[in-house]
Amino acid sequence: METIVQNIQAVPINHYILFSSIIFSIGVIGVLIRRNVIIIMMSVELMLNAVNLLLAAFSVYHGDASGQVFVFFIMALAAAEVAVGLAIIVMVYRNTRSIDINTLNKLKW
Amino acid sequence: MSLFYFLAFLSIFFAVMVILTKNPVHSVLYLVITFFTFTVHYILLNAQFLAVVNFIVYMGAIMVLFLFVLMLLNLNKESEPMKSVLVKVIGVIAGMCLLVTVAGSMRVIEISNPLVLKNPDIGLVENLGKVLFNEFLLPFELSSILLLTAMIGAVLLAKKEPNKS
């Protein structure tokens, strides 16, 4: 336990911020360059996880437990989002036989 | 100290592999490894509760859901739609611009000193449960309603329409 605490103290919070930014940007790039809906949802999960880790890091560094409770709520939200999103994807696949987002242009203006 | 940087490198590497592999199943498996490194990050931050919840919810539930849907839709490498190279390059440039903006906005923050932790066992289940059930009791109950709504919505969406056939 002591070694873990010393481990955190050796890493400044800036490095956690930079690391989370990199993971978040990878998620954004994944949303932009892929056309498979499932991989786009996985990139969204990646972004949510980057924010989760940053919230947990801030919470630990400031000695306030609220941040970790927020992470818990975000995880519940992500689970709900994935359940509904995957159900929508299954419906779309049944109707169009494809999960290419470029076929979903019915809402285009 | 070097353990964090090694883990960060692994996370970034596998996250890049998630969005670069052509095969969706490989993508899901790389995402599982990425989430595992995040779990190790939580352990390193001394947030045991979050580590366990991350392990169970993300690697147990969400990833199984993703894999199940992938297998159900019967996708493989040949049916994988790919964007053109131009769109890819533009996407990468846009993402890198976001990264530079976020990292640049970070520079105005002064370099934080490695601080002394006020309460090292803040992430234990006991402390977190006290906070969760005292201050955050109403959001906790509301999230249960949210999960119930999502469950009912998913069942209704995935149900076959009887009048169609």
PDB file of C-alpha atoms in Angstrom:
ATOM      1  CA  MET A   1       0.000   0.000   0.000  1.00  0.00           C
ATOM      2  CA  GLU A   2       2.774   2.417   0.873  1.00  0.00           C
ATOM      3  CA  THR A   3       4.569   1.817  -2.406  1.00  0.00           C
ATOM      4  CA  ILE A   4       1.366   2.530  -4.329  1.00  0.00           C
ATOM      5  CA  VAL A   5       0.891   5.835  -2.514  1.00  0.00           C
ATOM      6  CA  GLN A   6       4.474   6.796  -3.225  1.00  0.00           C
ATOM      7  CA  ASN A   7       3.908   5.807  -6.820  1.00  0.00           C
ATOM      8  CA  ILE A   8       1.095   8.323  -7.235  1.00  0.00           C
ATOM      9  CA  GLN A   9       2.995  11.091  -5.545  1.00  0.00           C
ATOM     10  CA  ALA A  10       5.837  10.672  -7.983  1.00  0.00           C
ATOM     11  CA  VAL A  11       3.566  11.333 -10.991  1.00  0.00           C
ATOM     12  CA  PRO A  12       2.398  14.962 -11.333  1.00  0.00           C
ATOM     13  CA  ILE A  13      -1.218  15.595 -12.278  1.00  0.00           C
ATOM     14  CA  ASN A  14      -0.154  17.235 -15.556  1.00  0.00           C
ATOM     15  CA  HIS A  15       0.934  13.889 -16.902  1.00  0.00           C
ATOM     16  CA  TYR A  16      -2.466  12.417 -16.158  1.00  0.00           C
ATOM     17  CA  ILE A  17      -4.091  15.351 -17.989  1.00  0.00           C
ATOM     18  CA  LEU A  18      -1.830  14.840 -21.017  1.00  0.00           C
ATOM     19  CA  PHE A  19      -2.418  11.100 -21.053  1.00  0.00           C
ATOM     20  CA  SER A  20      -6.196  11.553 -20.870  1.00  0.00           C
ATOM     21  CA  SER A  21      -6.069  14.135 -23.669  1.00  0.00           C
ATOM     22  CA  ILE A  22      -4.201  11.698 -25.886  1.00  0.00           C
ATOM     23  CA  ILE A  23      -6.688   8.893 -25.264  1.00  0.00           C
ATOM     24  CA  PHE A  24      -9.606  11.299 -25.806  1.00  0.00           C
ATOM     25  CA  SER A  25      -8.115  12.476 -29.108  1.00  0.00           C
ATOM     26  CA  ILE A  26      -7.636   8.884 -30.236  1.00  0.00           C
ATOM     27  CA  GLY A  27     -11.348   8.366 -29.554  1.00  0.00           C
ATOM     28  CA  VAL A  28     -12.234  11.466 -31.590  1.00  0.00           C
ATOM     29  CA  ILE A  29     -10.052  10.301 -34.480  1.00  0.00           C
ATOM     30  CA  GLY A  30     -11.716   6.895 -34.328  1.00  0.00           C
ATOM     31  CA  VAL A  31     -15.158   8.483 -34.614  1.00  0.00           C
ATOM     32  CA  LEU A  32     -13.998  10.574 -37.567  1.00  0.00           C
ATOM     33  CA  ILE A  33     -12.176   8.004 -39.675  1.00  0.00           C
ATOM     34  CA  ARG A  34     -14.240   4.823 -39.278  1.00  0.00           C
ATOM     35  CA  ARG A  35     -17.549   3.998 -40.926  1.00  0.00           C
ATOM     36  CA  ASN A  36     -18.480   0.945 -38.899  1.00  0.00           C
ATOM     37  CA  VAL A  37     -21.100   1.992 -36.311  1.00  0.00           C
ATOM     38  CA  ILE A  38     -19.890  -0.476 -33.693  1.00  0.00           C
ATOM     39  CA  ILE A  39     -16.320   0.802 -33.860  1.00  0.00           C
ATOM     40  CA  ILE A  40     -17.626   4.363 -33.596  1.00  0.00           C
ATOM     41  CA  MET A  41     -19.432   3.374 -30.402  1.00  0.00           C
ATOM     42  CA  MET A  42     -16.237   1.758 -29.126  1.00  0.00           C
ATOM     43  CA  SER A  43     -14.382   5.017 -29.763  1.00  0.00           C
ATOM     44  CA  VAL A  44     -17.047   6.814 -27.711  1.00  0.00           C
ATOM     45  CA  GLU A  45     -16.357   4.313 -24.920  1.00  0.00           C
ATOM     46  CA  LEU A  46     -12.663   5.172 -25.207  1.00  0.00           C
ATOM     47  CA  MET A  47     -13.450   8.877 -24.743  1.00  0.00           C
ATOM     48  CA  LEU A  48     -15.661   8.132 -21.735  1.00  0.00           C
ATOM     49  CA  ASN A  49     -12.861   6.098 -20.200  1.00  0.00           C
ATOM     50  CA  ALA A  50     -10.320   8.886 -20.678  1.00  0.00           C
ATOM     51  CA  VAL A  51     -12.602  11.280 -18.816  1.00  0.00           C
ATOM     52  CA  ASN A  52     -13.210   8.664 -16.121  1.00  0.00           C
ATOM     53  CA  LEU A  53      -9.516   8.220 -15.489  1.00  0.00           C
ATOM     54  CA  LEU A  54      -8.959  11.978 -15.292  1.00  0.00           C
ATOM     55  CA  LEU A  55     -11.849  12.375 -12.835  1.00  0.00           C
ATOM     56  CA  ALA A  56     -10.424   9.605 -10.669  1.00  0.00           C
ATOM     57  CA  ALA A  57      -6.936  11.147 -10.803  1.00  0.00           C
ATOM     58  CA  PHE A  58      -8.226  14.584  -9.764  1.00  0.00           C
ATOM     59  CA  SER A  59     -10.306  13.021  -7.013  1.00  0.00           C
ATOM     60  CA  VAL A  60      -7.300  11.165  -5.623  1.00  0.00           C
ATOM     61  CA  TYR A  61      -5.024  14.179  -5.864  1.00  0.00           C
ATOM     62  CA  HIS A  62      -7.461  16.486  -4.078  1.00  0.00           C
ATOM     63  CA  GLY A  63      -8.551  13.983  -1.475  1.00  0.00           C
ATOM     64  CA  ASP A  64     -12.218  14.384  -2.389  1.00  0.00           C
ATOM     65  CA  ALA A  65     -14.335  11.295  -2.987  1.00  0.00           C
ATOM     66  CA  SER A  66     -16.959  13.036  -5.147  1.00  0.00           C
ATOM     67  CA  GLY A  67     -14.973  12.545  -8.338  1.00  0.00           C
ATOM     68  CA  GLN A  68     -14.919   8.798  -7.932  1.00  0.00           C
ATOM     69  CA  VAL A  69     -18.687   8.792  -7.343  1.00  0.00           C
ATOM     70  CA  PHE A  70     -19.061  10.708 -10.609  1.00  0.00           C
ATOM     71  CA  VAL A  71     -16.994   8.021 -12.341  1.00  0.00           C
ATOM     72  CA  PHE A  72     -19.422   5.460 -10.978  1.00  0.00           C
ATOM     73  CA  PHE A  73     -22.366   7.378 -12.432  1.00  0.00           C
ATOM     74  CA  ILE A  74     -20.626   7.748 -15.790  1.00  0.00           C
ATOM     75  CA  MET A  75     -20.105   3.994 -15.890  1.00  0.00           C
ATOM     76  CA  ALA A  76     -23.828   3.405 -15.253  1.00  0.00           C
ATOM     77  CA  LEU A  77     -24.617   5.899 -17.997  1.00  0.00           C
ATOM     78  CA  ALA A  78     -22.221   4.192 -20.418  1.00  0.00           C
ATOM     79  CA  ALA A  79     -23.820   0.823 -19.740  1.00  0.00           C
ATOM     80  CA  ALA A  80     -27.283   2.250 -20.497  1.00  0.00           C
ATOM     81  CA  GLU A  81     -25.977   3.966 -23.631  1.00  0.00           C
ATOM     82  CA  VAL A  82     -24.364   0.794 -24.933  1.00  0.00           C
ATOM     83  CA  ALA A  83     -27.511  -1.270 -24.341  1.00  0.00           C
ATOM     84  CA  VAL A  84     -29.788   1.149 -26.209  1.00  0.00           C
ATOM     85  CA  GLY A  85     -27.203   1.904 -28.903  1.00  0.00           C
ATOM     86  CA  LEU A  86     -26.557  -1.731 -29.715  1.00  0.00           C
ATOM     87  CA  ALA A  87     -30.301  -2.394 -29.866  1.00  0.00           C
ATOM     88  CA  ILE A  88     -30.608   0.458 -32.372  1.00  0.00           C
ATOM     89  CA  ILE A  89     -27.696  -0.979 -34.390  1.00  0.00           C
ATOM     90  CA  VAL A  90     -29.356  -4.402 -34.504  1.00  0.00           C
ATOM     91  CA  MET A  91     -32.568  -2.766 -35.747  1.00  0.00           C
ATOM     92  CA  VAL A  92     -30.675  -0.801 -38.403  1.00  0.00           C
ATOM     93  CA  TYR A  93     -28.883  -3.950 -39.537  1.00  0.00           C
ATOM     94  CA  ARG A  94     -32.179  -5.822 -39.818  1.00  0.00           C
ATOM     95  CA  ASN A  95     -33.642  -3.110 -42.011  1.00  0.00           C
ATOM     96  CA  THR A  96     -30.664  -2.202 -44.211  1.00  0.00           C
ATOM     97  CA  ARG A  97     -28.414  -5.315 -44.020  1.00  0.00           C
ATOM     98  CA  SER A  98     -25.418  -3.094 -43.385  1.00  0.00           C
ATOM     99  CA  ILE A  99     -23.875  -1.102 -40.536  1.00  0.00           C
ATOM    100  CA  ASP A 100     -22.188   1.427 -42.780  1.00  0.00           C
ATOM    101  CA  ILE A 101     -23.143   4.859 -41.461  1.00  0.00           C
ATOM    102  CA  ASN A 102     -23.142   6.301 -44.963  1.00  0.00           C
ATOM    103  CA  THR A 103     -26.308   4.329 -45.720  1.00  0.00           C
ATOM    104  CA  LEU A 104     -28.027   6.125 -42.850  1.00  0.00           C
ATOM    105  CA  ASN A 105     -28.646   9.359 -44.718  1.00  0.00           C
ATOM    106  CA  LYS A 106     -32.391   9.597 -44.172  1.00  0.00           C
ATOM    107  CA  LEU A 107     -31.990  12.511 -41.780  1.00  0.00           C
ATOM    108  CA  LYS A 108     -29.879  14.490 -44.234  1.00  0.00           C
ATOM    109  CA  TRP A 109     -31.177  17.943 -45.062  1.00  0.00           C
TER     110      TRP A 109
ATOM    111  CA  MET B   1       7.041   6.097 -11.220  1.00  0.00           C
ATOM    112  CA  SER B   2       8.098   4.415 -14.432  1.00  0.00           C
ATOM    113  CA  LEU B   3       5.210   1.992 -14.029  1.00  0.00           C
ATOM    114  CA  PHE B   4       2.733   4.762 -14.859  1.00  0.00           C
ATOM    115  CA  TYR B   5       4.578   5.725 -18.029  1.00  0.00           C
ATOM    116  CA  PHE B   6       4.857   2.115 -19.162  1.00  0.00           C
ATOM    117  CA  LEU B   7       1.115   1.621 -18.590  1.00  0.00           C
ATOM    118  CA  ALA B   8       0.301   4.885 -20.353  1.00  0.00           C
ATOM    119  CA  PHE B   9       2.347   3.755 -23.348  1.00  0.00           C
ATOM    120  CA  LEU B  10       0.503   0.421 -23.400  1.00  0.00           C
ATOM    121  CA  SER B  11      -2.889   2.165 -23.174  1.00  0.00           C
ATOM    122  CA  ILE B  12      -2.105   4.546 -26.008  1.00  0.00           C
ATOM    123  CA  PHE B  13      -0.676   1.757 -28.167  1.00  0.00           C
ATOM    124  CA  PHE B  14      -3.706  -0.498 -27.775  1.00  0.00           C
ATOM    125  CA  ALA B  15      -6.112   2.441 -28.184  1.00  0.00           C
ATOM    126  CA  VAL B  16      -4.443   3.252 -31.505  1.00  0.00           C
ATOM    127  CA  MET B  17      -4.694  -0.409 -32.488  1.00  0.00           C
ATOM    128  CA  VAL B  18      -8.467  -0.293 -31.738  1.00  0.00           C
ATOM    129  CA  ILE B  19      -9.104   2.310 -34.398  1.00  0.00           C
ATOM    130  CA  LEU B  20      -6.548   1.016 -36.913  1.00  0.00           C
ATOM    131  CA  THR B  21      -7.358  -2.695 -37.217  1.00  0.00           C
ATOM    132  CA  LYS B  22      -9.614  -3.663 -40.098  1.00  0.00           C
ATOM    133  CA  ASN B  23     -11.254  -6.623 -38.404  1.00  0.00           C
ATOM    134  CA  PRO B  24     -13.993  -5.521 -35.924  1.00  0.00           C
ATOM    135  CA  VAL B  25     -13.477  -8.579 -33.691  1.00  0.00           C
ATOM    136  CA  HIS B  26      -9.785  -7.753 -33.283  1.00  0.00           C
ATOM    137  CA  SER B  27     -10.835  -4.204 -32.530  1.00  0.00           C
ATOM    138  CA  VAL B  28     -13.054  -5.379 -29.669  1.00  0.00           C
ATOM    139  CA  LEU B  29     -10.263  -7.559 -28.289  1.00  0.00           C
ATOM    140  CA  TYR B  30      -7.807  -4.642 -28.367  1.00  0.00           C
ATOM    141  CA  LEU B  31     -10.405  -2.536 -26.563  1.00  0.00           C
ATOM    142  CA  VAL B  32     -10.586  -5.205 -23.843  1.00  0.00           C
ATOM    143  CA  ILE B  33      -6.808  -4.929 -23.370  1.00  0.00           C
ATOM    144  CA  THR B  34      -7.084  -1.127 -23.247  1.00  0.00           C
ATOM    145  CA  PHE B  35      -9.727  -1.359 -20.552  1.00  0.00           C
ATOM    146  CA  PHE B  36      -7.523  -3.762 -18.635  1.00  0.00           C
ATOM    147  CA  THR B  37      -4.708  -1.217 -18.620  1.00  0.00           C
ATOM    148  CA  PHE B  38      -7.222   1.352 -17.364  1.00  0.00           C
ATOM    149  CA  THR B  39      -8.067  -1.018 -14.525  1.00  0.00           C
ATOM    150  CA  VAL B  40      -4.387  -1.203 -13.631  1.00  0.00           C
ATOM    151  CA  HIS B  41      -4.310   2.608 -13.726  1.00  0.00           C
ATOM    152  CA  TYR B  42      -7.121   2.699 -11.172  1.00  0.00           C
ATOM    153  CA  ILE B  43      -5.235   0.274  -8.942  1.00  0.00           C
ATOM    154  CA  LEU B  44      -2.182   2.507  -9.242  1.00  0.00           C
ATOM    155  CA  LEU B  45      -4.328   5.469  -8.191  1.00  0.00           C
ATOM    156  CA  ASN B  46      -5.379   3.495  -5.094  1.00  0.00           C
ATOM    157  CA  ALA B  47      -9.023   3.494  -6.238  1.00  0.00           C
ATOM    158  CA  GLN B  48      -9.848  -0.153  -5.629  1.00  0.00           C
ATOM    159  CA  PHE B  49     -13.612   0.231  -5.954  1.00  0.00           C
ATOM    160  CA  LEU B  50     -13.330   1.842  -9.377  1.00  0.00           C
ATOM    161  CA  ALA B  51     -10.859  -0.817 -10.478  1.00  0.00           C
ATOM    162  CA  VAL B  52     -13.263  -3.619  -9.588  1.00  0.00           C
ATOM    163  CA  VAL B  53     -16.259  -1.826 -11.115  1.00  0.00           C
ATOM    164  CA  ASN B  54     -14.285  -1.064 -14.274  1.00  0.00           C
ATOM    165  CA  PHE B  55     -13.245  -4.692 -14.521  1.00  0.00           C
ATOM    166  CA  ILE B  56     -16.785  -6.012 -14.046  1.00  0.00           C
ATOM    167  CA  VAL B  57     -18.808  -3.451 -15.980  1.00  0.00           C
ATOM    168  CA  TYR B  58     -16.549  -2.672 -18.915  1.00  0.00           C
ATOM    169  CA  MET B  59     -14.605  -5.879 -19.450  1.00  0.00           C
ATOM    170  CA  GLY B  60     -17.386  -8.144 -18.229  1.00  0.00           C
ATOM    171  CA  ALA B  61     -20.628  -6.626 -19.425  1.00  0.00           C
ATOM    172  CA  ILE B  62     -20.046  -4.035 -22.128  1.00  0.00           C
ATOM    173  CA  MET B  63     -17.378  -5.939 -24.041  1.00  0.00           C
ATOM    174  CA  VAL B  64     -19.422  -9.137 -24.017  1.00  0.00           C
ATOM    175  CA  LEU B  65     -22.332  -7.090 -25.378  1.00  0.00           C
ATOM    176  CA  PHE B  66     -20.156  -5.690 -28.173  1.00  0.00           C
ATOM    177  CA  LEU B  67     -18.761  -9.112 -29.081  1.00  0.00           C
ATOM    178  CA  PHE B  68     -22.220 -10.652 -28.980  1.00  0.00           C
ATOM    179  CA  VAL B  69     -23.642  -8.046 -31.343  1.00  0.00           C
ATOM    180  CA  LEU B  70     -20.632  -8.423 -33.667  1.00  0.00           C
ATOM    181  CA  MET B  71     -21.128 -12.183 -33.815  1.00  0.00           C
ATOM    182  CA  LEU B  72     -24.886 -11.709 -34.275  1.00  0.00           C
ATOM    183  CA  LEU B  73     -24.408  -9.387 -37.238  1.00  0.00           C
ATOM    184  CA  ASN B  74     -21.855 -11.811 -38.751  1.00  0.00           C
ATOM    185  CA  LEU B  75     -19.392  -9.181 -39.919  1.00  0.00           C
ATOM    186  CA  ASN B  76     -15.907  -9.862 -41.103  1.00  0.00           C
ATOM    187  CA  LYS B  77     -13.027  -8.164 -42.782  1.00  0.00           C
ATOM    188  CA  GLU B  78     -14.533  -8.292 -46.260  1.00  0.00           C
ATOM    189  CA  SER B  79     -17.785  -6.541 -45.371  1.00  0.00           C
ATOM    190  CA  GLU B  80     -15.992  -3.853 -43.362  1.00  0.00           C
ATOM    191  CA  PRO B  81     -16.735  -0.440 -44.887  1.00  0.00           C
ATOM    192  CA  MET B  82     -13.734   1.839 -45.154  1.00  0.00           C
ATOM    193  CA  LYS B  83     -13.619   5.558 -45.736  1.00  0.00           C
ATOM    194  CA  SER B  84     -11.472   7.081 -48.434  1.00  0.00           C
ATOM    195  CA  VAL B  85      -7.901   8.124 -47.690  1.00  0.00           C
ATOM    196  CA  LEU B  86      -8.748  11.819 -47.895  1.00  0.00           C
ATOM    197  CA  VAL B  87     -11.402  11.562 -45.175  1.00  0.00           C
ATOM    198  CA  LYS B  88      -8.968   9.581 -43.032  1.00  0.00           C
ATOM    199  CA  VAL B  89      -6.252  12.194 -43.377  1.00  0.00           C
ATOM    200  CA  ILE B  90      -8.719  14.968 -42.580  1.00  0.00           C
ATOM    201  CA  GLY B  91      -9.967  13.044 -39.536  1.00  0.00           C
ATOM    202  CA  VAL B  92      -6.450  12.491 -38.221  1.00  0.00           C
ATOM    203  CA  ILE B  93      -5.599  16.176 -38.734  1.00  0.00           C
ATOM    204  CA  ALA B  94      -8.781  17.249 -36.921  1.00  0.00           C
ATOM    205  CA  GLY B  95      -8.061  14.929 -34.005  1.00  0.00           C
ATOM    206  CA  MET B  96      -4.470  16.107 -33.749  1.00  0.00           C
ATOM    207  CA  CYS B  97      -5.703  19.729 -33.750  1.00  0.00           C
ATOM    208  CA  LEU B  98      -7.938  18.864 -30.810  1.00  0.00           C
ATOM    209  CA  LEU B  99      -5.004  17.253 -29.006  1.00  0.00           C
ATOM    210  CA  VAL B 100      -2.757  20.273 -29.620  1.00  0.00           C
ATOM    211  CA  THR B 101      -5.512  22.606 -28.396  1.00  0.00           C
ATOM    212  CA  VAL B 102      -6.104  20.644 -25.217  1.00  0.00           C
ATOM    213  CA  ALA B 103      -2.394  20.221 -24.534  1.00  0.00           C
ATOM    214  CA  GLY B 104      -1.758  23.885 -25.290  1.00  0.00           C
ATOM    215  CA  SER B 105      -4.488  25.021 -22.929  1.00  0.00           C
ATOM    216  CA  MET B 106      -2.768  22.902 -20.307  1.00  0.00           C
ATOM    217  CA  ARG B 107       0.384  25.004 -20.467  1.00  0.00           C
ATOM    218  CA  VAL B 108      -1.159  27.940 -18.627  1.00  0.00           C
ATOM    219  CA  ILE B 109      -1.593  25.674 -15.629  1.00  0.00           C
ATOM    220  CA  GLU B 110       1.502  25.784 -13.511  1.00  0.00           C
ATOM    221  CA  ILE B 111       3.411  22.561 -13.041  1.00  0.00           C
ATOM    222  CA  SER B 112       1.837  20.923 -10.050  1.00  0.00           C
ATOM    223  CA  ASN B 113       4.089  19.743  -7.316  1.00  0.00           C
ATOM    224  CA  PRO B 114       3.678  16.106  -6.386  1.00  0.00           C
ATOM    225  CA  LEU B 115       1.388  16.629  -3.441  1.00  0.00           C
ATOM    226  CA  VAL B 116       0.999  14.786  -0.225  1.00  0.00           C
ATOM    227  CA  LEU B 117      -2.190  12.797  -0.270  1.00  0.00           C
ATOM    228  CA  LYS B 118      -4.585  14.019   2.383  1.00  0.00           C
ATOM    229  CA  ASN B 119      -6.489  10.773   2.575  1.00  0.00           C
ATOM    230  CA  PRO B 120      -4.722   7.825   0.952  1.00  0.00           C
ATOM    231  CA  ASP B 121      -7.541   5.294   1.314  1.00  0.00           C
ATOM    232  CA  ILE B 122     -10.194   7.477  -0.278  1.00  0.00           C
ATOM    233  CA  GLY B 123     -10.946   4.984  -3.020  1.00  0.00           C
ATOM    234  CA  LEU B 124     -11.799   2.123  -0.713  1.00  0.00           C
ATOM    235  CA  VAL B 125     -15.319   0.750  -0.822  1.00  0.00           C
ATOM    236  CA  GLU B 126     -16.123   1.894   2.715  1.00  0.00           C
ATOM    237  CA  ASN B 127     -15.337   5.588   2.200  1.00  0.00           C
ATOM    238  CA  LEU B 128     -16.893   5.680  -1.251  1.00  0.00           C
ATOM    239  CA  GLY B 129     -20.067   3.988  -0.027  1.00  0.00           C
ATOM    240  CA  LYS B 130     -20.454   6.548   2.734  1.00  0.00           C
ATOM    241  CA  VAL B 131     -20.219   9.402   0.230  1.00  0.00           C
ATOM    242  CA  LEU B 132     -22.440   7.637  -2.300  1.00  0.00           C
ATOM    243  CA  PHE B 133     -25.266   6.900   0.130  1.00  0.00           C
ATOM    244  CA  ASN B 134     -25.147  10.205   2.000  1.00  0.00           C
ATOM    245  CA  GLU B 135     -24.563  13.046  -0.431  1.00  0.00           C
ATOM    246  CA  PHE B 136     -25.357  11.284  -3.711  1.00  0.00           C
ATOM    247  CA  LEU B 137     -28.365   9.224  -2.697  1.00  0.00           C
ATOM    248  CA  LEU B 138     -30.821  10.933  -5.062  1.00  0.00           C
ATOM    249  CA  PRO B 139     -28.581  10.608  -8.178  1.00  0.00           C
ATOM    250  CA  PHE B 140     -27.985   6.988  -7.224  1.00  0.00           C
ATOM    251  CA  GLU B 141     -31.705   6.251  -7.215  1.00  0.00           C
ATOM    252  CA  LEU B 142     -32.193   8.217 -10.428  1.00  0.00           C
ATOM    253  CA  SER B 143     -29.473   6.170 -12.140  1.00  0.00           C
ATOM    254  CA  SER B 144     -31.399   3.010 -11.240  1.00  0.00           C
ATOM    255  CA  ILE B 145     -34.431   4.460 -13.049  1.00  0.00           C
ATOM    256  CA  LEU B 146     -32.161   5.311 -15.991  1.00  0.00           C
ATOM    257  CA  LEU B 147     -30.889   1.730 -16.185  1.00  0.00           C
ATOM    258  CA  LEU B 148     -34.439   0.378 -16.004  1.00  0.00           C
ATOM    259  CA  THR B 149     -35.523   2.716 -18.796  1.00  0.00           C
ATOM    260  CA  ALA B 150     -32.545   1.682 -20.926  1.00  0.00           C
ATOM    261  CA  MET B 151     -33.339  -1.984 -20.374  1.00  0.00           C
ATOM    262  CA  ILE B 152     -36.989  -1.585 -21.368  1.00  0.00           C
ATOM    263  CA  GLY B 153     -35.993   0.539 -24.345  1.00  0.00           C
ATOM    264  CA  ALA B 154     -33.459  -2.003 -25.564  1.00  0.00           C
ATOM    265  CA  VAL B 155     -35.990  -4.839 -25.308  1.00  0.00           C
ATOM    266  CA  LEU B 156     -38.636  -2.815 -27.133  1.00  0.00           C
ATOM    267  CA  LEU B 157     -36.190  -1.806 -29.868  1.00  0.00           C
ATOM    268  CA  ALA B 158     -34.788  -5.266 -30.468  1.00  0.00           C
ATOM    269  CA  LYS B 159     -38.207  -6.914 -30.518  1.00  0.00           C
ATOM    270  CA  LYS B 160     -39.440  -7.941 -33.932  1.00  0.00           C
ATOM    271  CA  GLU B 161     -42.450  -6.100 -35.201  1.00  0.00           C
ATOM    272  CA  PRO B 162     -45.300  -8.614 -35.477  1.00  0.00           C
ATOM    273  CA  ASN B 163     -47.317  -6.841 -38.177  1.00  0.00           C
ATOM    274  CA  LYS B 164     -44.453  -6.663 -40.657  1.00  0.00           C
ATOM    275  CA  SER B 165     -44.257 -10.312 -41.655  1.00  0.00           C
TER     276      SER B 165
END
